[in-house]
Coordinates of C-alpha atoms and ligand atoms in Angstrom, one line a residue:
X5 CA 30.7 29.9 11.3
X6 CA 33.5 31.2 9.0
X7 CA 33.5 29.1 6.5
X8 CA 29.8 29.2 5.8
X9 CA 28.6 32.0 3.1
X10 CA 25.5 30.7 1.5
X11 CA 22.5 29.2 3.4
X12 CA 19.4 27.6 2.3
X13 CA 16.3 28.3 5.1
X14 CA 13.1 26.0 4.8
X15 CA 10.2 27.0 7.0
X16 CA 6.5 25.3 7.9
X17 CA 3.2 26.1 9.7
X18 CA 5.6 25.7 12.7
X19 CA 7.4 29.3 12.6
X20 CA 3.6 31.1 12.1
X21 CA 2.3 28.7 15.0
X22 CA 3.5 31.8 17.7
X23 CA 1.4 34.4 15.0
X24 CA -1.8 32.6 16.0
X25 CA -1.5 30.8 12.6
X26 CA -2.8 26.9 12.4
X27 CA -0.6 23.8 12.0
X28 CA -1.9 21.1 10.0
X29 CA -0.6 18.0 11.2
X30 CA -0.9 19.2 15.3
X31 CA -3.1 18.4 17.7
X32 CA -6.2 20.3 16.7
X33 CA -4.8 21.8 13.4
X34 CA -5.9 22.2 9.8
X35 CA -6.6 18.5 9.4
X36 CA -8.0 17.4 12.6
X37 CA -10.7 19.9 11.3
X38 CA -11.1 19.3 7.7
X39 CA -9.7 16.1 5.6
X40 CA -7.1 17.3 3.7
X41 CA -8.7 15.0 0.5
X42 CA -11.8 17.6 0.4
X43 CA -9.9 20.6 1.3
X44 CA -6.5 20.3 -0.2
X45 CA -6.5 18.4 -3.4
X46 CA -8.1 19.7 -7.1
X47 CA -10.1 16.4 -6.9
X48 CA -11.9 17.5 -3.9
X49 CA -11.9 21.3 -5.5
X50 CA -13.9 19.9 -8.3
X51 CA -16.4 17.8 -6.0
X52 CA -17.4 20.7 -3.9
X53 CA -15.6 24.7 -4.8
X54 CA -17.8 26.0 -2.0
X55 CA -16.2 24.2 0.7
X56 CA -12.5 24.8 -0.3
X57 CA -13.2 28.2 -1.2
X58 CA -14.4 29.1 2.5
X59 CA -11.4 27.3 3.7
X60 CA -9.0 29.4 1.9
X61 CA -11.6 32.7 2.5
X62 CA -11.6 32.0 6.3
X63 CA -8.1 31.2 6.2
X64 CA -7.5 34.4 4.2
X65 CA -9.1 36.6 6.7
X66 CA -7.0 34.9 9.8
X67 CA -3.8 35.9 7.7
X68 CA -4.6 39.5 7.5
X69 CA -5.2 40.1 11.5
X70 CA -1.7 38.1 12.2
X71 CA 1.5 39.8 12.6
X72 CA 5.1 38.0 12.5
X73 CA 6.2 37.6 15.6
X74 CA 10.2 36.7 17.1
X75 CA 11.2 34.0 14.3
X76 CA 10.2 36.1 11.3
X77 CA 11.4 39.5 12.9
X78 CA 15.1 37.4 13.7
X79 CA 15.1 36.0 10.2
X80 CA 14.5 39.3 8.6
X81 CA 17.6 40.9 10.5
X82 CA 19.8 37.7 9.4
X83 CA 18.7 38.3 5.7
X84 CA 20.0 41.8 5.9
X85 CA 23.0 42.1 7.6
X86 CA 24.2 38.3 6.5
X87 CA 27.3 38.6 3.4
X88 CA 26.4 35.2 1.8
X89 CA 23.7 34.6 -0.4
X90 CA 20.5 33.8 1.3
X91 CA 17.5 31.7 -0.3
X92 CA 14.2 32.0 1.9
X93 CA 11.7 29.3 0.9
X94 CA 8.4 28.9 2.7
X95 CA 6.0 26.2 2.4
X96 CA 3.5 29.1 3.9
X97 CA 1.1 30.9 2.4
X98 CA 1.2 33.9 4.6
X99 CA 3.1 37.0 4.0
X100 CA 4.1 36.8 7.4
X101 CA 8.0 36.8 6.2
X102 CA 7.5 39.5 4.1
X103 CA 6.0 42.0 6.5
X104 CA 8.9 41.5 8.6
X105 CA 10.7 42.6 5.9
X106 CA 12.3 40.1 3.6
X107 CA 12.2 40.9 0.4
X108 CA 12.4 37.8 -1.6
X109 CA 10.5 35.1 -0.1
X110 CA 10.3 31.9 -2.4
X111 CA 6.8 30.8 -1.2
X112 CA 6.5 27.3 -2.9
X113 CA 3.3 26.2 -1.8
X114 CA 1.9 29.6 -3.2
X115 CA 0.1 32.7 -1.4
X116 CA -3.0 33.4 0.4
X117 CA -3.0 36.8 -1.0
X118 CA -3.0 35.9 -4.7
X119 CA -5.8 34.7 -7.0
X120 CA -5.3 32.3 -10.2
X121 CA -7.7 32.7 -12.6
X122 CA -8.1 29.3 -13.7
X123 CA -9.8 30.6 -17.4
X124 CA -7.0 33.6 -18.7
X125 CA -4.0 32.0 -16.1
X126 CA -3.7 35.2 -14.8
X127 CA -2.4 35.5 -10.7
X128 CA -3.9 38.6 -9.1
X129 CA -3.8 40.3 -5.4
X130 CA -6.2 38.9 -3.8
X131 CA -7.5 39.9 0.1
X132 CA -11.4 39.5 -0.1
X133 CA -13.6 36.4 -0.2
X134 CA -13.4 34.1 -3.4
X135 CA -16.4 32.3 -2.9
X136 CA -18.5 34.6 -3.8
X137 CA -17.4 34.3 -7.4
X138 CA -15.5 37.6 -8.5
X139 CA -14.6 38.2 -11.7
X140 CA -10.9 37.8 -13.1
X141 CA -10.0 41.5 -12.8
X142 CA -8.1 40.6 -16.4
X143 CA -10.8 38.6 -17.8
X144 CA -13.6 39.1 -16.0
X145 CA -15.0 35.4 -15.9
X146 CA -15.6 34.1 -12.4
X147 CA -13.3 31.6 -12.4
X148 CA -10.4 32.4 -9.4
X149 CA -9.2 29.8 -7.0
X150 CA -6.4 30.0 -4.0
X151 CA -3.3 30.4 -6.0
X152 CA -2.0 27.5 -3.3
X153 CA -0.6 24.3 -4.4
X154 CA -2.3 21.0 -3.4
X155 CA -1.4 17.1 -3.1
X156 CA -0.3 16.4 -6.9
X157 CA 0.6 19.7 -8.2
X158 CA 3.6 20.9 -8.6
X159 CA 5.5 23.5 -6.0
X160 CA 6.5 26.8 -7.5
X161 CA 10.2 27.4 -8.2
X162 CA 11.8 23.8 -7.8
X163 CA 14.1 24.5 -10.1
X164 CA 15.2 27.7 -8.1
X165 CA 15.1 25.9 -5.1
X166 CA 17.4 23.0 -6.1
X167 CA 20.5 25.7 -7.5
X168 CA 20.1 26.9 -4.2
X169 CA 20.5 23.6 -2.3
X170 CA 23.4 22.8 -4.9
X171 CA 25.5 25.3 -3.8
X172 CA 24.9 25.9 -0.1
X173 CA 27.2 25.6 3.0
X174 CA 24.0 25.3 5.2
X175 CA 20.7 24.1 5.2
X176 CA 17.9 25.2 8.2
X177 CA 14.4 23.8 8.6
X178 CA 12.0 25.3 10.2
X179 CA 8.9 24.4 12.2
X180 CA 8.2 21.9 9.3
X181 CA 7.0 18.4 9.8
X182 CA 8.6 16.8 7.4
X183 CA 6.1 14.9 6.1
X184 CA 5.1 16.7 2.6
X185 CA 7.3 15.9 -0.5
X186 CA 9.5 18.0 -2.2
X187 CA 10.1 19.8 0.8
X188 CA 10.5 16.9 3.0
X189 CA 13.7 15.7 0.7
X190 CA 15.8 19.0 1.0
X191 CA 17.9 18.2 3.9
X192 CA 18.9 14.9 2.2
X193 CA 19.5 16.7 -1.1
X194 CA 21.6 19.8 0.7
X195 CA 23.2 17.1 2.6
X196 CA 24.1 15.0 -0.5
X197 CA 25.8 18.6 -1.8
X198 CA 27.8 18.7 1.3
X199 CA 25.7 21.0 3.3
X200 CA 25.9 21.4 7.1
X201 CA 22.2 20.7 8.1
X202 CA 20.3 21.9 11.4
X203 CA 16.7 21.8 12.2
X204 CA 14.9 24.5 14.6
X205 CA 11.8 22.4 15.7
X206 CA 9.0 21.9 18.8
X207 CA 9.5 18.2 17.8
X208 CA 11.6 16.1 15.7
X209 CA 10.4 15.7 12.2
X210 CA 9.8 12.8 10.2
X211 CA 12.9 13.4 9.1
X212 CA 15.0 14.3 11.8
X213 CA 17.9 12.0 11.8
X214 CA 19.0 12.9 8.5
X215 CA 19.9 16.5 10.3
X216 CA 23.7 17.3 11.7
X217 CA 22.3 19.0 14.4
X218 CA 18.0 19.1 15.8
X219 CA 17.4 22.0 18.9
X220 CA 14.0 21.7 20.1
X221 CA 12.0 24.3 21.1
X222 CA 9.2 27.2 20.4
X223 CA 11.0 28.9 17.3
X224 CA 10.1 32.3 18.7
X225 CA 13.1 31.4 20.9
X226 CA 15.5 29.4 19.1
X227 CA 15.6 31.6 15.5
X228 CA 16.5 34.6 17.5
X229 CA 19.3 32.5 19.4
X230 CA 20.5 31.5 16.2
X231 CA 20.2 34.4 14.2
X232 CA 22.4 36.1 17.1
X233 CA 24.8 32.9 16.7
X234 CA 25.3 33.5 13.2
X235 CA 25.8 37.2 13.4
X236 CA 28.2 36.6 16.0
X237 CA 26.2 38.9 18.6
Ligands
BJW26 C1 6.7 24.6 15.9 C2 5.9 25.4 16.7 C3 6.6 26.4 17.3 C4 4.6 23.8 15.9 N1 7.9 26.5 17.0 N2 7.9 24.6 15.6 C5 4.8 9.2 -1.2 C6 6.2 9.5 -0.9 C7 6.7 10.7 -1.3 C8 5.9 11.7 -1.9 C9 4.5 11.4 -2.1 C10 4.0 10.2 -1.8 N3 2.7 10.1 -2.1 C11 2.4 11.4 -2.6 C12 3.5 12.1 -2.6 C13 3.6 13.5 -3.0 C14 2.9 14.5 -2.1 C15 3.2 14.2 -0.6 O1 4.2 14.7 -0.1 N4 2.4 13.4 0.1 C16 2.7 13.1 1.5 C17 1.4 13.1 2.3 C18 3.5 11.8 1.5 N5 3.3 15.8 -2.4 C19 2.7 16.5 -3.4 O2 1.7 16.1 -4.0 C20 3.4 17.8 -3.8 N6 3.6 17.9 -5.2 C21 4.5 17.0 -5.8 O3 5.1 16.1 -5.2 O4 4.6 17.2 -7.1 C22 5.5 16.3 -7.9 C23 7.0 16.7 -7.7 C24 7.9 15.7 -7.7 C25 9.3 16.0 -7.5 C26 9.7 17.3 -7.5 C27 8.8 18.3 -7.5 C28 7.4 18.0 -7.6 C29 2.5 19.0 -3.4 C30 2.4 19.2 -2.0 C31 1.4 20.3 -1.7 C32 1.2 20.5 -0.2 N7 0.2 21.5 0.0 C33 -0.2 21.9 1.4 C34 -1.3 22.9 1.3 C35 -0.8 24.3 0.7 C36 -1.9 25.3 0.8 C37 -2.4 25.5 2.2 O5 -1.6 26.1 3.1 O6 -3.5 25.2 2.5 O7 1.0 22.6 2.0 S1 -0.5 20.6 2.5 C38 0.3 21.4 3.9 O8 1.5 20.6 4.3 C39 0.8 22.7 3.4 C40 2.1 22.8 4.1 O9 2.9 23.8 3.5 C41 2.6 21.4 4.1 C42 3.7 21.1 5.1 O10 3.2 21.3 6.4 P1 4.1 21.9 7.6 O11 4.5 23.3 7.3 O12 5.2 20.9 7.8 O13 3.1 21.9 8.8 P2 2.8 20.7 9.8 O14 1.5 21.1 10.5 O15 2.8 19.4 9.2 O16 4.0 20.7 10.9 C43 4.1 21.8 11.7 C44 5.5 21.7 12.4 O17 5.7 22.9 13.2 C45 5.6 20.5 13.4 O18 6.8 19.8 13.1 C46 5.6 21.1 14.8 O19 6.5 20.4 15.7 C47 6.2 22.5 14.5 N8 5.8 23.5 15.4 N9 4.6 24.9 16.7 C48 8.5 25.7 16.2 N10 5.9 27.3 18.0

């Protein structure tokens, strides 16, 4: 591992799946329930606000009871006793990372805990209910969404994200799918800079055979092997 200094981690619903967090794309997750046109689009925000809004409200509320568990604890400890640089991005919307103490989580798919007024643009902390209209505490017209990116919007920080993948040594996906663009085209992208690439996964993703190296399993097991690997524990 000596010759690797900076390192590029992607995770996905996959490392909050041990938290009690849903998947999407799993049996019974997020969109076995709900169609992810009406819940996860700004068209289907426009047809009905009431029904996205209690999505994200009752999603909201799940977030709050959960606590990181293994993977987030192990990637914590890598981020603070690890030389190189290390870029955390997160396609979840949980602070999950966070309150296992990372501090700079690059959440690209945006926050459950933030509110975007969509009249004064202004993103506020947000742990209550939005469908019952609150005011903008900036404006004060009722006009807040999820501050969550949907299908044809653009993730947060891409051009962040794509320094990052320029100049790492390694790349590491985890719990991800694979099937949700940008994200889905890191590996090639790290790859196509030269990048070792591994994926942590219960299952190969869509896009597993562009990896150097896939290990299979719950990531509440294999993060904390790695992590140990890398720290040379
Ligand atoms: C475990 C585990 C355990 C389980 N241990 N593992 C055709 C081709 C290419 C792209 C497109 C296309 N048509 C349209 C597009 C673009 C579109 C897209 O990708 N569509 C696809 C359906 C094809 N993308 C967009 O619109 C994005 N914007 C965009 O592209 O802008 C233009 C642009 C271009 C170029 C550069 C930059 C920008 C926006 C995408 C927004 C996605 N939003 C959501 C909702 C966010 C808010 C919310 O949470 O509600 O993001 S959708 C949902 O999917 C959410 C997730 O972050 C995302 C990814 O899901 P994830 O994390 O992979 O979860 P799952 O459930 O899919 O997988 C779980 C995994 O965990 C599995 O692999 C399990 O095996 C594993 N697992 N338990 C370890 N215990």
């Amino acid at each position: 591992m000596e010759r690797l200094r900076n390192i590029v981690i992607l995770t996905g619903a996959g490392v909050s799946a041990e938290s009690g967090i849903d998947t999407f794309r799993s049996a019974g997750g997020l969109w076995e329930q709900h169609r992810v046109e009406d819940v996860a689009t700004p068209e289907g925000f426009a047809r009905d606000p009431d029904l996205v809004l209690g999505f994200y409200d009752m999603r909201r509320a799940a977030v709050q009871q959960a606590e990181p568990n293994e993977a987030h604890h192990a990637l914590a400890r890598l981020d603070a006793a690890w030389d190189g640089d290390i870029l955390l991005v997160t396609q979840n919307i949980d602070d999950l990372h966070e309150r296992a103490g990372v501090a700079d989580v690059l959440h690209m798919h945006g926050e459950h805990l933030n509110a975007w007024c969509t009249a004064c643009g202004t993103r506020s902390r947000w742990t209550g209910p939005l469908i019952t209209r609150p005011p903008c505490p900036a404006c004060g017209e009722s006009a807040l969404r999820p501050d969550v990116v949907w299908f044809g919007e653009m993730p947060y920080q891409m051009e962040r994200i794509y320094a990052a993948l320029a100049d790492c040594d390694l790349f590491v996906s985890i719990g991800t799918s694979g099937a949700v663009y940008p994200a889905a085209g890191f590996v090639r992208e790290a790859k196509a800079n030269g990048a070792l690439t591994l994926e942590l996964n219960l299952e190969p993703s869509q896009g597993s055979h562009w990896f150097d190296e896939t290990r299979l399993g719950p990531a509440s097991e294999l993060v904390p092997d790695w992590v140990s690997e890398m720290l040379g524990e």
